[in-house]
JSON list of C-alpha atoms in Angstrom, two decimals:
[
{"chain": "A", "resi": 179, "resn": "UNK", "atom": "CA", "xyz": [74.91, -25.00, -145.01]},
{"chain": "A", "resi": 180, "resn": "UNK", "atom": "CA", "xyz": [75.44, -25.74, -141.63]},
{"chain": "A", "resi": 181, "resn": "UNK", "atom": "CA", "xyz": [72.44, -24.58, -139.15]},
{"chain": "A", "resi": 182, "resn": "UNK", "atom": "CA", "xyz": [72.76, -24.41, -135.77]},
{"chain": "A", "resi": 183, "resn": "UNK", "atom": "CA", "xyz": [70.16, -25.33, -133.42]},
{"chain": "A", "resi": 184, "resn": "UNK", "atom": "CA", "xyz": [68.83, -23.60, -130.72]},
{"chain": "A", "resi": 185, "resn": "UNK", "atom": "CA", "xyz": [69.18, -23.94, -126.77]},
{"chain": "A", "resi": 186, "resn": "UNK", "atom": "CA", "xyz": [65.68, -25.48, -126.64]},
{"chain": "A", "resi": 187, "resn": "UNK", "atom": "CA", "xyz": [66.17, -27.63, -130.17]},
{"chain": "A", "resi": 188, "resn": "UNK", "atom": "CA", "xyz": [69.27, -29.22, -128.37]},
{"chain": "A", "resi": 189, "resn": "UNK", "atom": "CA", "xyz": [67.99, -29.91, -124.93]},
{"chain": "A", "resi": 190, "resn": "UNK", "atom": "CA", "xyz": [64.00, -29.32, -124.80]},
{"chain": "A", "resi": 191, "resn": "UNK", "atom": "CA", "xyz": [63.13, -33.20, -125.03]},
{"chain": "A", "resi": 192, "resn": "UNK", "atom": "CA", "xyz": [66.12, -34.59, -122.63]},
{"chain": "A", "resi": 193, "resn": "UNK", "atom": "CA", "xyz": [64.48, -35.67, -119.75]},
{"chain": "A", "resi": 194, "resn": "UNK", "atom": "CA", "xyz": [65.33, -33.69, -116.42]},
{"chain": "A", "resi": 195, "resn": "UNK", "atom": "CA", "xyz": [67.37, -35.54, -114.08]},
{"chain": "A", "resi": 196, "resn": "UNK", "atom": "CA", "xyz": [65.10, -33.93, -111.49]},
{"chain": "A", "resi": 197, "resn": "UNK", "atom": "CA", "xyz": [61.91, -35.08, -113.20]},
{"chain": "A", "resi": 198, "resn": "UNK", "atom": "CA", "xyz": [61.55, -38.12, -110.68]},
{"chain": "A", "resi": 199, "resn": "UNK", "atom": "CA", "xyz": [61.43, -38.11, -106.84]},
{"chain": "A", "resi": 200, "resn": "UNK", "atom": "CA", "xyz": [64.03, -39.78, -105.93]},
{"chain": "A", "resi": 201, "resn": "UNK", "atom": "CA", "xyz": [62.54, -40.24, -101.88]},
{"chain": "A", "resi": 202, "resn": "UNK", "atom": "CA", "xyz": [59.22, -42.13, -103.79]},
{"chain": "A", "resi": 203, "resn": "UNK", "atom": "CA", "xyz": [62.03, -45.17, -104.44]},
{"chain": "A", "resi": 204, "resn": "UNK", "atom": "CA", "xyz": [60.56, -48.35, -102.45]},
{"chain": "A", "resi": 205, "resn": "UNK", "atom": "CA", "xyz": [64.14, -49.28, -101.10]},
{"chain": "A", "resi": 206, "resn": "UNK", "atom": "CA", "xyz": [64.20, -45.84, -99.73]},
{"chain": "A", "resi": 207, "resn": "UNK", "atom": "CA", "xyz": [60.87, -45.68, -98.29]},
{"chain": "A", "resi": 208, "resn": "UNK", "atom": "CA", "xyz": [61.53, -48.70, -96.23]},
{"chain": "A", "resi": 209, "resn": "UNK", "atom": "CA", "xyz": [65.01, -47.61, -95.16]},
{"chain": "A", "resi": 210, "resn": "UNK", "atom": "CA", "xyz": [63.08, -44.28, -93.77]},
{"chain": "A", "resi": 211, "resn": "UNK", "atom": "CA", "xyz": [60.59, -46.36, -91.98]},
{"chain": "A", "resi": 212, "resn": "UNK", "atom": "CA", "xyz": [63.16, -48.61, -89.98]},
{"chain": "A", "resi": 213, "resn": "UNK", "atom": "CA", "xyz": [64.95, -45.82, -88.91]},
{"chain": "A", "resi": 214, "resn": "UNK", "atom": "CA", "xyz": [62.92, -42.69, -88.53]},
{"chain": "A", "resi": 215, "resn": "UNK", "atom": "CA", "xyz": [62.19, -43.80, -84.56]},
{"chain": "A", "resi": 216, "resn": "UNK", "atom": "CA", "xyz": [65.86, -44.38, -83.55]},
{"chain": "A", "resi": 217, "resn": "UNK", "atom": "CA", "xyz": [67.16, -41.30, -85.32]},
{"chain": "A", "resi": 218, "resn": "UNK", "atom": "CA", "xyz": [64.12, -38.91, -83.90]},
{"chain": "A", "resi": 219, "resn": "UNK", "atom": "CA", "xyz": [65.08, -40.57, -80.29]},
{"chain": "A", "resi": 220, "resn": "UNK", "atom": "CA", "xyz": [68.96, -40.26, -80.68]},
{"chain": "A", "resi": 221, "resn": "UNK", "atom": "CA", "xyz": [68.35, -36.67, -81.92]},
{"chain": "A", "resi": 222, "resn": "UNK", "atom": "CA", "xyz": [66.29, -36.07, -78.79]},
{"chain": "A", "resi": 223, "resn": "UNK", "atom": "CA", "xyz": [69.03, -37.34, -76.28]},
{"chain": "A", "resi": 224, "resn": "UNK", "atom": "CA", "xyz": [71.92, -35.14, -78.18]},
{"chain": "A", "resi": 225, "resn": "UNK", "atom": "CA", "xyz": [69.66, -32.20, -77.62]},
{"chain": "A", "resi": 226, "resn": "UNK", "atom": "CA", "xyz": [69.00, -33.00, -73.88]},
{"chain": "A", "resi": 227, "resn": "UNK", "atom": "CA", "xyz": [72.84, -33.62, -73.30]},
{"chain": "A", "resi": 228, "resn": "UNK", "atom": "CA", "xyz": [73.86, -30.36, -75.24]},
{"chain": "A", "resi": 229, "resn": "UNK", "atom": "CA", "xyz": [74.78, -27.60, -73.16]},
{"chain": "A", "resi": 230, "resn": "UNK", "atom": "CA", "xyz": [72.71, -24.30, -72.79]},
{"chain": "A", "resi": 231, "resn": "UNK", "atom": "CA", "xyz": [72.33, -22.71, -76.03]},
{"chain": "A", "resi": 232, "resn": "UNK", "atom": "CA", "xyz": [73.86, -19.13, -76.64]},
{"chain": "A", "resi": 233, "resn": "UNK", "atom": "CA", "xyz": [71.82, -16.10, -75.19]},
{"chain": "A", "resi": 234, "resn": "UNK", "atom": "CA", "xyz": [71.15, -13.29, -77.87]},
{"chain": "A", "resi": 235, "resn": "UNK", "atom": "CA", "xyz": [73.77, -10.33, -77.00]},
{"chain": "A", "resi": 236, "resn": "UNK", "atom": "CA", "xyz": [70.90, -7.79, -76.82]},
{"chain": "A", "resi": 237, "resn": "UNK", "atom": "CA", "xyz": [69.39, -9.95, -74.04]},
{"chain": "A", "resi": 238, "resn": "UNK", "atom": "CA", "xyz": [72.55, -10.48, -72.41]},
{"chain": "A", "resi": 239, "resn": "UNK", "atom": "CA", "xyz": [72.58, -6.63, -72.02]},
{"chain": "A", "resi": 240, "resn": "UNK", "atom": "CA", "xyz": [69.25, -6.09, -70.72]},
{"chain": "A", "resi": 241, "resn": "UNK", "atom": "CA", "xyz": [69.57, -8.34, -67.91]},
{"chain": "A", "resi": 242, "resn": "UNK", "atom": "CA", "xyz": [70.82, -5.97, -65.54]},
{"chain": "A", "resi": 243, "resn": "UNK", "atom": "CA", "xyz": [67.65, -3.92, -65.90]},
{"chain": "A", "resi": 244, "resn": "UNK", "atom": "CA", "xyz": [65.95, -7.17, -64.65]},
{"chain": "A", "resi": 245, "resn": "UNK", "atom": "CA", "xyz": [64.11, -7.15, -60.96]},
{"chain": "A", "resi": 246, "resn": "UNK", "atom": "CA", "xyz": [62.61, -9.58, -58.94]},
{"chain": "A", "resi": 247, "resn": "UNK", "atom": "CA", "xyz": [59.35, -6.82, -56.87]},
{"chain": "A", "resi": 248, "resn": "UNK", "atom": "CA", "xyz": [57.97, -8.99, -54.21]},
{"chain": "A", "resi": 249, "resn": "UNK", "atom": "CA", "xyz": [55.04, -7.10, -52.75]},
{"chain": "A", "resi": 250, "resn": "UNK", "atom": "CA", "xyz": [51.35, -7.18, -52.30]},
{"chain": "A", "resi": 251, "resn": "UNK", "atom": "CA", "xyz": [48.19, -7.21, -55.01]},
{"chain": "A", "resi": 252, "resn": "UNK", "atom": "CA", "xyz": [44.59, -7.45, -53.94]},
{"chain": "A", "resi": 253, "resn": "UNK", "atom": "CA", "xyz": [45.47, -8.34, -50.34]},
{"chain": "A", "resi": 254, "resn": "UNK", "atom": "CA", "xyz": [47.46, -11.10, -51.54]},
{"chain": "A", "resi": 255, "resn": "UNK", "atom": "CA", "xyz": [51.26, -12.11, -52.10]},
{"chain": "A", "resi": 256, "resn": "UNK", "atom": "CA", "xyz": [52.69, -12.16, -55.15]},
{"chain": "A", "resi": 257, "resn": "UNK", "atom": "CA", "xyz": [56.22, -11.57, -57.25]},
{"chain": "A", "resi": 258, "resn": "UNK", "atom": "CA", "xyz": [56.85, -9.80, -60.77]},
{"chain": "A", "resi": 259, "resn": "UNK", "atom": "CA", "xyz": [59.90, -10.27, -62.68]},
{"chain": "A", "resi": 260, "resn": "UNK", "atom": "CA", "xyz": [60.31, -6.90, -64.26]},
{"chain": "A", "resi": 261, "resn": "UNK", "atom": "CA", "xyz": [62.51, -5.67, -67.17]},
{"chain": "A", "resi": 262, "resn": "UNK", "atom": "CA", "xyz": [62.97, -1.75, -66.27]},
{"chain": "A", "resi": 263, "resn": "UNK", "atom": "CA", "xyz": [63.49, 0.52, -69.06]},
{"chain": "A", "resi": 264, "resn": "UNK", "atom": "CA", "xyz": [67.18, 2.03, -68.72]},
{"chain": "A", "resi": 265, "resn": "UNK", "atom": "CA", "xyz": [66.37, 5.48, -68.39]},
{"chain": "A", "resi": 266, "resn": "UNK", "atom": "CA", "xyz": [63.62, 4.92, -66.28]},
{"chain": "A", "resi": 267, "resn": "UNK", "atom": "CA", "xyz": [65.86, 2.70, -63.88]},
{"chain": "A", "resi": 268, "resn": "UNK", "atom": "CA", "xyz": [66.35, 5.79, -60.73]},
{"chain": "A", "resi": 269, "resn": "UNK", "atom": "CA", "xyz": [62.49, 6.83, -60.76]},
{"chain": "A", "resi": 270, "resn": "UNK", "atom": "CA", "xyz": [61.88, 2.91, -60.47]},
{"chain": "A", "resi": 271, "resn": "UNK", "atom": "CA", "xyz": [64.06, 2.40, -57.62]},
{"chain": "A", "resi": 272, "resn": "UNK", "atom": "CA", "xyz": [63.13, 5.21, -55.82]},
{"chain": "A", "resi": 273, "resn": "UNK", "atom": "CA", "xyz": [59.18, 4.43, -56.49]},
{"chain": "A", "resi": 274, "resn": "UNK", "atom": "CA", "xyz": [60.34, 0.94, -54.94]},
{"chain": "A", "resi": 275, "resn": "UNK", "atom": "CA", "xyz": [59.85, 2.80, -51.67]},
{"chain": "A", "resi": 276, "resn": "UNK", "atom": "CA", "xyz": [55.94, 4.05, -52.01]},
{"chain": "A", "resi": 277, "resn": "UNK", "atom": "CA", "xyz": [53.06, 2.10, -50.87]},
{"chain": "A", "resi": 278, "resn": "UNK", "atom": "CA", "xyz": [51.78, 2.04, -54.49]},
{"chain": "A", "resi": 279, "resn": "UNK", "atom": "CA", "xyz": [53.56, 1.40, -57.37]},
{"chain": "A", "resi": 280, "resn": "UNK", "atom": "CA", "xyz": [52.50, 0.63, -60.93]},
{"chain": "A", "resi": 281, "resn": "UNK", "atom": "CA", "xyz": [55.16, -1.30, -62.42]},
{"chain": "A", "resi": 282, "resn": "UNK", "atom": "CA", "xyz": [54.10, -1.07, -65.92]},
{"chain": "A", "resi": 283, "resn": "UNK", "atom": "CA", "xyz": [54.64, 2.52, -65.91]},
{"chain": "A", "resi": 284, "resn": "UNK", "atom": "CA", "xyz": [58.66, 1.52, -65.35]},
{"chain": "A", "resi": 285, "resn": "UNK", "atom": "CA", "xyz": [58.97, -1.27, -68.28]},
{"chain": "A", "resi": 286, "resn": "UNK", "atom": "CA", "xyz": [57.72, -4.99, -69.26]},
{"chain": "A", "resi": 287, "resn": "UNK", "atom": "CA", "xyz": [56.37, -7.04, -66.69]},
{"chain": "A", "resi": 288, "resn": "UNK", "atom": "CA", "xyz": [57.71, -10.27, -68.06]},
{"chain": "A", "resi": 289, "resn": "UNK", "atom": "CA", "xyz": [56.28, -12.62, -65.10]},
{"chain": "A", "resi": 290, "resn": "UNK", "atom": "CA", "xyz": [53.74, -12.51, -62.07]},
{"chain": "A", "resi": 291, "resn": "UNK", "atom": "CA", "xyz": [51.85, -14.38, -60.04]},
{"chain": "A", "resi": 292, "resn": "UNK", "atom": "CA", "xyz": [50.84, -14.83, -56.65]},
{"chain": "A", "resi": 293, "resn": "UNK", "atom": "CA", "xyz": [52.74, -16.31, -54.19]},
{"chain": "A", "resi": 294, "resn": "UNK", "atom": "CA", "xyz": [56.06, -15.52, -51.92]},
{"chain": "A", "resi": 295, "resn": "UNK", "atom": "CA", "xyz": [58.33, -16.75, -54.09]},
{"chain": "A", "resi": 296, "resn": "UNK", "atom": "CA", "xyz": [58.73, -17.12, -57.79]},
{"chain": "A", "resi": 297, "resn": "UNK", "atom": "CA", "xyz": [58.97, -21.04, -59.21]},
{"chain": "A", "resi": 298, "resn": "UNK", "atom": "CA", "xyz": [62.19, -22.41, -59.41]},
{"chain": "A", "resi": 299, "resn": "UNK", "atom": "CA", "xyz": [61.64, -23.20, -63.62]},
{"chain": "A", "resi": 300, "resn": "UNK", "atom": "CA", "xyz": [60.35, -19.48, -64.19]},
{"chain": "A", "resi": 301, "resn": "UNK", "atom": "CA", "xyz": [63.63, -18.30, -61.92]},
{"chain": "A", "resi": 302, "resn": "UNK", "atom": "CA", "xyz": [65.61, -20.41, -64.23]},
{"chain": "A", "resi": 303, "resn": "UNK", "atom": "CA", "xyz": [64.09, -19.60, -67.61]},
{"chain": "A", "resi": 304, "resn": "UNK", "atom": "CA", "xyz": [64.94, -16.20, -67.03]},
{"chain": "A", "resi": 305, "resn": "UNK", "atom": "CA", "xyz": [68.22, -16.97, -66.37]},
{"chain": "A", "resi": 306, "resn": "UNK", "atom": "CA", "xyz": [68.41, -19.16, -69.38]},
{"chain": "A", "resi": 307, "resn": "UNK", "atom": "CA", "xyz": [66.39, -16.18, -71.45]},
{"chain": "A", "resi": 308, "resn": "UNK", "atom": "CA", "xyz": [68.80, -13.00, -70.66]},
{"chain": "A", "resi": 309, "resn": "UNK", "atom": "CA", "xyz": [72.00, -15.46, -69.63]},
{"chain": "A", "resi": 310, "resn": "UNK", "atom": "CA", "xyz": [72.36, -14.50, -65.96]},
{"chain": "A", "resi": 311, "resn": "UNK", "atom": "CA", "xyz": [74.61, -16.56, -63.59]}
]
């Protein structure tokens, strides 16, 4: 009689062709080394030359709810790059015209600091952030 052997009969004790590492091979290990620097530095100069990378949709949106408030804090200068909730957008503007204004109250204060005039890398990682032209 003819007995057939199981799944793990046939094939338990055949080794695995994934039982070795095939990156612990010397050859390989010395190819890596020699070019590990080049590749990390020609990888770095396709990212720099790359152009702008795509701005979320949802961002894109919300950047028309995005103000530059210049005014005064403390008794000094200073700027806040505010993202204004959309339905809160006409009680913003028209608080824009009081002496006080608490712009948290009117959305996300997503930079500030003091000064006349915002930094010319925050001004452009917004416009990088929420893709505005």
């Amino acid at each position: 009689m003819n007995e057939q052997k199981s799944f793990s009969e046939r094939y338990g004790k055949k080794s695995s062709f994934t039982s070795t590492n095939p990156f612990q091979n010397s050859s390989y290990q010395e190819y890596n080394s020699q070019n590990t620097n080049s590749q990390n530095a020609d990888i770095n100069n396709i990212i720099d030359q790359s152009p702008r990378k795509a701005v979320d949709p949802q961002k894109r949106a919300l950047a028309q709810y995005i103000y530059l408030v210049k005014g005064v804090d403390a008794g000094r200068n200073a700027w806040y790059y505010v993202l204004v909730e959309r339905l809160k957008v006409q009680l913003f503007l028209k608080a824009l015209n009081d002496d006080i204004i608490h712009l948290e109250k009117y959305g996300k204060i997503l930079y500030s600091a003091y000064g006349d005039e915002p930094p010319a890398n925050i001004t452009q990682l917004v416009k990088d952030e929420y893709g505005i032209e």
